[in-house]
Structure formats: structure tokens, C-alpha cells
GROMACS .gro file of C-alpha atoms in nm:
model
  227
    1UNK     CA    1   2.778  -5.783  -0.219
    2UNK     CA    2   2.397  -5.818  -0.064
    3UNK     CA    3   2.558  -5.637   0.261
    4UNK     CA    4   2.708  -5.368   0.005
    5UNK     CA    5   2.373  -5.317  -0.169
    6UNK     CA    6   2.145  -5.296   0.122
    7UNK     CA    7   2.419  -5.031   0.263
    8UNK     CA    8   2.354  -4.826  -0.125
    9UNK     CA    9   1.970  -4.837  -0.050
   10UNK     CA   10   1.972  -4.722   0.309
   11UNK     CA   11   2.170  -4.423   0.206
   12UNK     CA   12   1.932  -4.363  -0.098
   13UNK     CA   13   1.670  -4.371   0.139
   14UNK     CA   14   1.854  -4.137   0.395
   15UNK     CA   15   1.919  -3.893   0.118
   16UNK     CA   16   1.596  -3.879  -0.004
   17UNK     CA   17   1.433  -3.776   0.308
   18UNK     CA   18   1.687  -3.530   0.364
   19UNK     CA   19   1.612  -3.357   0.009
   20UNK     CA   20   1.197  -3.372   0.166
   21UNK     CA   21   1.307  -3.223   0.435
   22UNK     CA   22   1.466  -2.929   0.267
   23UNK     CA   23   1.253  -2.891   0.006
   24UNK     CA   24   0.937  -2.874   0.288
   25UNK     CA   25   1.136  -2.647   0.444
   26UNK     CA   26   1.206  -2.393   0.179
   27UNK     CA   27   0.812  -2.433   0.062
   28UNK     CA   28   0.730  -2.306   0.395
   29UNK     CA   29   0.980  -2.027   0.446
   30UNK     CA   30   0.898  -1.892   0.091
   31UNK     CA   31   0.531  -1.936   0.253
   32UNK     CA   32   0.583  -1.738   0.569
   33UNK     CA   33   0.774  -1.456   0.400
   34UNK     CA   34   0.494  -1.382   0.140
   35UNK     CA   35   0.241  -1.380   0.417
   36UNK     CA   36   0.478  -1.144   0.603
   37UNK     CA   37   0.493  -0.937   0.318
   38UNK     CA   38   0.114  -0.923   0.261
   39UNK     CA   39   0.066  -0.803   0.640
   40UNK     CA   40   0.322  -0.509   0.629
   41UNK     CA   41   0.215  -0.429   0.286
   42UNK     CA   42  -0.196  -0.391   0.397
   43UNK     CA   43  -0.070  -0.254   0.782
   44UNK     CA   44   0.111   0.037   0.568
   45UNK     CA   45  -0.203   0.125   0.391
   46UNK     CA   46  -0.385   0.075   0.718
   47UNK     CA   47  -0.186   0.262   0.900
   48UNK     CA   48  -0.158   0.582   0.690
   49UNK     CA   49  -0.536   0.611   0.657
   50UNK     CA   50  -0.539   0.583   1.010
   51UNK     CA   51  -0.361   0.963   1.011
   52UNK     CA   52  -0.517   1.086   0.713
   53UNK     CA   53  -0.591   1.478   0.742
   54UNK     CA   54  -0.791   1.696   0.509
   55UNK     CA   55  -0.882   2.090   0.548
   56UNK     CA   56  -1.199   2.225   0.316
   57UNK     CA   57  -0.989   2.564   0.282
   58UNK     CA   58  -0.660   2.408   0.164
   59UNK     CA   59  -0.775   2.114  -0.095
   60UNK     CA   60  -0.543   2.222  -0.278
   61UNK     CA   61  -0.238   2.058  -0.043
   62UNK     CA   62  -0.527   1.822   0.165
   63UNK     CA   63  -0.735   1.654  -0.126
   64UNK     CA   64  -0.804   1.277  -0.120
   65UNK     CA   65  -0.766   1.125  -0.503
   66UNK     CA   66  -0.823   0.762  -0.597
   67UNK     CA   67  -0.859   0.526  -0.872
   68UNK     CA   68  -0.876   0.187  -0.953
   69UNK     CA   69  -0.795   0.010  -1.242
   70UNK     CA   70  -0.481  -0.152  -1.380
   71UNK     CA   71  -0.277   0.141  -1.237
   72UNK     CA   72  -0.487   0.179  -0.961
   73UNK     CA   73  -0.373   0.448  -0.700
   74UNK     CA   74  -0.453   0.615  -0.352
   75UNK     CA   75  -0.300   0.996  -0.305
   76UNK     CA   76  -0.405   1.194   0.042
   77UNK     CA   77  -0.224   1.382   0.302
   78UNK     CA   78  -0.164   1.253   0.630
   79UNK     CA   79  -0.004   1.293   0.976
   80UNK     CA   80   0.232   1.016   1.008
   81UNK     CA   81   0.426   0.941   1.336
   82UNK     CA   82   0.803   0.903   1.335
   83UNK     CA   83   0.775   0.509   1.330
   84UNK     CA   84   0.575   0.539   0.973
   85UNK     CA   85   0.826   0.362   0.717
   86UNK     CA   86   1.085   0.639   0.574
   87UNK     CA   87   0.992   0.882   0.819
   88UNK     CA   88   1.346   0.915   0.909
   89UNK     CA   89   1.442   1.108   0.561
   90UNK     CA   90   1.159   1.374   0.624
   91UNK     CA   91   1.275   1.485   0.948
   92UNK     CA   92   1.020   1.691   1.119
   93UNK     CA   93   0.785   1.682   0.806
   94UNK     CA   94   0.518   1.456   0.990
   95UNK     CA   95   0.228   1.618   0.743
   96UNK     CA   96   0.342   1.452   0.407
   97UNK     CA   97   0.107   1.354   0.107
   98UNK     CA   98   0.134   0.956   0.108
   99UNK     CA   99   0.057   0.761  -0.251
  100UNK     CA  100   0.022   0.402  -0.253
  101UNK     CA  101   0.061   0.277  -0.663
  102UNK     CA  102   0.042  -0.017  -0.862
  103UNK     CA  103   0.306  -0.032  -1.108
  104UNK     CA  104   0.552  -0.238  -1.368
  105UNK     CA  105   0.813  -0.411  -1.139
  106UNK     CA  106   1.184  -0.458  -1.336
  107UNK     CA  107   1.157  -0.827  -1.396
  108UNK     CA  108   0.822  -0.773  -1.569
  109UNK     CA  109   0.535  -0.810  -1.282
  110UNK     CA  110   0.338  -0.599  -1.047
  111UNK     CA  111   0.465  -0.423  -0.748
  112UNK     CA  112   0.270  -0.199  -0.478
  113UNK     CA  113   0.504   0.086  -0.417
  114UNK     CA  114   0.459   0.382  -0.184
  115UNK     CA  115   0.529   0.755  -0.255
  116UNK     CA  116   0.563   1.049   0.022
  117UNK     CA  117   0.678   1.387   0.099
  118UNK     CA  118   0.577   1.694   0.297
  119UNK     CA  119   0.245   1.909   0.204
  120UNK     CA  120   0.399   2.191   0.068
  121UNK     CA  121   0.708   2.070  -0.084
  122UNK     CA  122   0.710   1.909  -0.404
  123UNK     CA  123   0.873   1.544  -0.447
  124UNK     CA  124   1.203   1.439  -0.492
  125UNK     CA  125   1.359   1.299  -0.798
  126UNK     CA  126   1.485   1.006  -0.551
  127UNK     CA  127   1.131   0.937  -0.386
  128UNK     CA  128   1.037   0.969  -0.742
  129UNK     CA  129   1.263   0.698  -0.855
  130UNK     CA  130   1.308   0.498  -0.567
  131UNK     CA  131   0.999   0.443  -0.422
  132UNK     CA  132   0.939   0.197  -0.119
  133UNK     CA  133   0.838  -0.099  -0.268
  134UNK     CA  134   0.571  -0.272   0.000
  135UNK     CA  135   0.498  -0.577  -0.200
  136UNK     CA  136   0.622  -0.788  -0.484
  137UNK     CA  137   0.352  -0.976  -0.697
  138UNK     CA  138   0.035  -0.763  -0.631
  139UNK     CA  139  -0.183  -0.896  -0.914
  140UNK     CA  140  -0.478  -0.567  -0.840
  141UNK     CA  141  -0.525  -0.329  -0.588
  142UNK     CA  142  -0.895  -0.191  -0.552
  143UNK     CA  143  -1.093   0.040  -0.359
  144UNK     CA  144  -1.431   0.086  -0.216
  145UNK     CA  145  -1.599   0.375  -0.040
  146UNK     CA  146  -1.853   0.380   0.192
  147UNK     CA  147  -2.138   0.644   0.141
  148UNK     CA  148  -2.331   0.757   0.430
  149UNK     CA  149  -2.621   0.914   0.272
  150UNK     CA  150  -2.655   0.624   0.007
  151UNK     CA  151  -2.563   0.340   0.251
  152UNK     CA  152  -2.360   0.170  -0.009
  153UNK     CA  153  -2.010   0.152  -0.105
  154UNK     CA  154  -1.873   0.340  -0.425
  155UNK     CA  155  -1.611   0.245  -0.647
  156UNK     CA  156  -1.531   0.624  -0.750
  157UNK     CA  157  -1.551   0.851  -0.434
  158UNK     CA  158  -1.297   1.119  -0.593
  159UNK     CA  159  -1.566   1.248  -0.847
  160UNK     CA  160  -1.858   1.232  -0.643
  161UNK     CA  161  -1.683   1.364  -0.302
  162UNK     CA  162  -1.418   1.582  -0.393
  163UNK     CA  163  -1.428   1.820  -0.058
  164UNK     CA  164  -1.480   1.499   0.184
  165UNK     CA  165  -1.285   1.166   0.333
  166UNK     CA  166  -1.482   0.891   0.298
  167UNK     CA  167  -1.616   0.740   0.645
  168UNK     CA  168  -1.490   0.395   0.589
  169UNK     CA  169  -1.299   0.236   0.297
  170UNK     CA  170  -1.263  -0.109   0.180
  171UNK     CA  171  -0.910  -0.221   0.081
  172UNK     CA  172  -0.869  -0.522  -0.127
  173UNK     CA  173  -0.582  -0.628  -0.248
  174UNK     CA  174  -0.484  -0.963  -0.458
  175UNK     CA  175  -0.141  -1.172  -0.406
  176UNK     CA  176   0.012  -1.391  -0.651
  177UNK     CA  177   0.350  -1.593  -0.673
  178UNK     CA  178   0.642  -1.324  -0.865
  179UNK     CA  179   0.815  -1.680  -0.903
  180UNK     CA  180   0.522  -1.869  -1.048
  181UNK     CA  181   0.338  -1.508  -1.260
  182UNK     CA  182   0.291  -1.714  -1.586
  183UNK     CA  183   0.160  -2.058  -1.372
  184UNK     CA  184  -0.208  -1.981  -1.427
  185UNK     CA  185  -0.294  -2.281  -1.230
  186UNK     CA  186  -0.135  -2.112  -0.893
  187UNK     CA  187  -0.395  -2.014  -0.687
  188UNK     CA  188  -0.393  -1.616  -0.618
  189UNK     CA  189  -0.406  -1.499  -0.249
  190UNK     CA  190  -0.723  -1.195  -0.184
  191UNK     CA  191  -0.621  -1.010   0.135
  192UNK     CA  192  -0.946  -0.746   0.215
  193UNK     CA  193  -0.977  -0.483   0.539
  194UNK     CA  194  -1.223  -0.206   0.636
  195UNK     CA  195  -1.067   0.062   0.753
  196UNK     CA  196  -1.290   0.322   0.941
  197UNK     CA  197  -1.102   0.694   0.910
  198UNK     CA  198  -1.118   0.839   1.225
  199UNK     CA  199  -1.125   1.229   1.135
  200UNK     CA  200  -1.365   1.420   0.843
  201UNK     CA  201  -1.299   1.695   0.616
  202UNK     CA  202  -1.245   2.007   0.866
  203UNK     CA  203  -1.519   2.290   0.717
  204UNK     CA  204  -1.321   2.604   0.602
  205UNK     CA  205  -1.595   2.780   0.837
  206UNK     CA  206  -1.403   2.583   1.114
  207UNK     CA  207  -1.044   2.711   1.028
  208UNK     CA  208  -0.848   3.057   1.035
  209UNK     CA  209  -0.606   3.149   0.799
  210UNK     CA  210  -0.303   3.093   1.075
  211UNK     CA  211  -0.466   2.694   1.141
  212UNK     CA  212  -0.321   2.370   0.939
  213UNK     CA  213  -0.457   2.399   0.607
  214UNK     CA  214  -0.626   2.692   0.632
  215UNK     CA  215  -0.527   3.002   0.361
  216UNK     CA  216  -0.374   2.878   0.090
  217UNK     CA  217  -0.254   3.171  -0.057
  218UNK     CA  218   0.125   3.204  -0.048
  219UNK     CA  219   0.213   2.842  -0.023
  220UNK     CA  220   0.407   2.654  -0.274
  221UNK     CA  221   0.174   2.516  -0.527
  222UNK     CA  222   0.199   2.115  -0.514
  223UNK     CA  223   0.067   1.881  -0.760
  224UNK     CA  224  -0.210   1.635  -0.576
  225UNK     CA  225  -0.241   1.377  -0.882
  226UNK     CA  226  -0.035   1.057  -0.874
  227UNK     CA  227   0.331   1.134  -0.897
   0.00000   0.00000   0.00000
């Protein structure tokens, strides 16, 4: 009987350690896959800035629009390479308007999707519906602009500097559990870059009417707000 119960409590304690084990382990998968998802989600934003284009004589295809708020957004064109997420479905369309958005996931939280399609085309009802959803969880998405002449950064660049890209922008975005949205005691995750734009606003004085962005007249009118 004492052999018996001894027996009982080694496997108690066997079992027990096992359900640690597995219970660490899932804590830390679940761990490394949101941190994953945070560094593809702010390398995608990166990324696209990284190839943003605008053209003084075209704004009307090559503006830059932002916002921040509870729906915060960032619209602008860009030259994307073929290893850009969905570049695949736009063939040779490299020049596409990209729109990163905060919006209502389907199970009631936040989600940072992304939005594209070429300059002079408008979008599609599927990119419209099914948009590339970078991140689950996003609690707020902000932006920050840095103004040369001022030396300070902006939070609204759009109304100030409509026929410019800013030099640098600040990119801060905050993470929280999609599991654990109405645990207020969960700490939320801030994830912030600088990202320095490499190109400006070409002049119009720069461009002919047969250039990239240059003479507008004739081409497909396209709407440049958020989709």
C-alpha cells in the first residue's frame, strides 16, 4: 500500500512537470510569434516608405495623405520591388499607391491592414475587401513628421505640406494581446522607428510631360483618400 502510494505521487509529480513544461512552452511560442508579427508588420511600413515616390506635376496620382487618430491611416505612392508582399497580383505594376489602416478586426479588435494598387488604376473590390492584414491586436498606430525649417516633428504634415514628403517620419505603433483585449492589467507592447525617406517631392520645373508623373491630363482620375 505505502509502495502503491509513493508510486501515485511520483507520477503526480511527473505529470505535473510535464503540464509546466507545455504550458512554458506554449507561453513562449505565443511570445515569439507576436514579436514576429510586430517585426514584419513595422518592416512593411518601413519598407514601403523606403520606395515612396512623389511628382509636384502629378499630385493628383503622387500625393502623400496621413492621419492619426482612432482610424489612423498612411496613403502615398511608391515603387515597390517584386519581393514587396502581394506584388505578385500586380504584375508589372511596381508604381502602386500603398495604404496602411487601422481598422475593426471580425472578432471585435484592432487590426493593421494594408491596401495597394497601381497609380492610375483604381482599386479592386477584392483588395478592397480583402486587404493584407499585417497585424492582429494593434491597439494605435501614430505618426510624426519631421520639419526641416521648424526643427520639430508635426503630428499633421498633410495640411501643412501638401506638395512635399516629409524628410523623416516617426512610426509608432502599440501591441496588445487579441487573446487577452479586455485584460486591462496586460501590459501593451510600443514598437517606434525613424524612418529617413530617401527621395523629395520632384519640382514640376524638373519634369516633362512624357516623365513619371509628369502631365496629368488624360490619365484616369484616381481617388488619393483612404480607400
Amino acid at each position: 500500500m505505502l509502495a502503491l502510494s509513493i508510486f501515485s505521487l511520483v507520477l503526480v509529480s511527473i505529470y505535473a512537470c510535464w503540464t509546466l513544461i507545455v504550458r512554458s512552452s506554449q507561453v513562449g511560442q505565443r511570445a515569439t510569434a507576436k514579436v514576429q508579427r510586430q517585426r514584419v508588420a513595422v518592416r512593411t511600413i518601413e519598407e514601403a516608405l523606403f520606395c515612396a515616390r512623389s511628382f509636384a506635376a502629378d499630385l493628383e496620382h503622387y500625393s502623400f495623405v496621413a492621419d492619426n487618430g482612432d482610424d489612423a491611416f498612411l496613403s502615398f505612392a511608391a515603387n515597390l520591388p517584386q519581393s514587396f508582399p502581394r506584388s505578385g497580383k500586380f504584375g508589372d505594376f511596381n508604381v502602386r499607391r500603398v495604404t496602411f489602416e487601422l481598422e475593426r478586426a471580425p472578432d471585435g479588435g484592432r487590426q493593421l491592414v494594408m491596401r495597394q494598387y497601381p497609380v492610375l488604376m483604381d482599386i479592386d473590390q477584392d483588395e478592397k475587401d480583402h486587404p493584407l492584414v499585417l497585424a492582429r491586436g494593434v491597439e494605435k498606430m501614430k505618426f510624426e513628421f519631421w520639419d526641416a525649417r521648424k526643427a520639430e516633428w508635426l503630428d499633421d504634415w498633410s495640411q501643412r505640406n501638401t506638395n512635399s514628403l516629409p524628410p523623416m517620419i516617426k512610426v509608432m505603433l502599440e501591441f496588445g494581446d487579441p487573446d487577452q483585449r479586455y485584460n486591462y492589467s496586460v501590459p501593451h507592447d510600443e514598437v517606434a522607428r525613424i524612418v529617413r525617406l530617401p527621395t523629395i517631392t520632384v519640382p514640376a520645373l524638373w519634369q516633362s510631360s512624357n516623365q513619371p508623373g509628369g502631365g496629368g491630363a488624360g490619365q484616369q482620375q484616381m481617388n488619393t483618400v483612404k480607400p
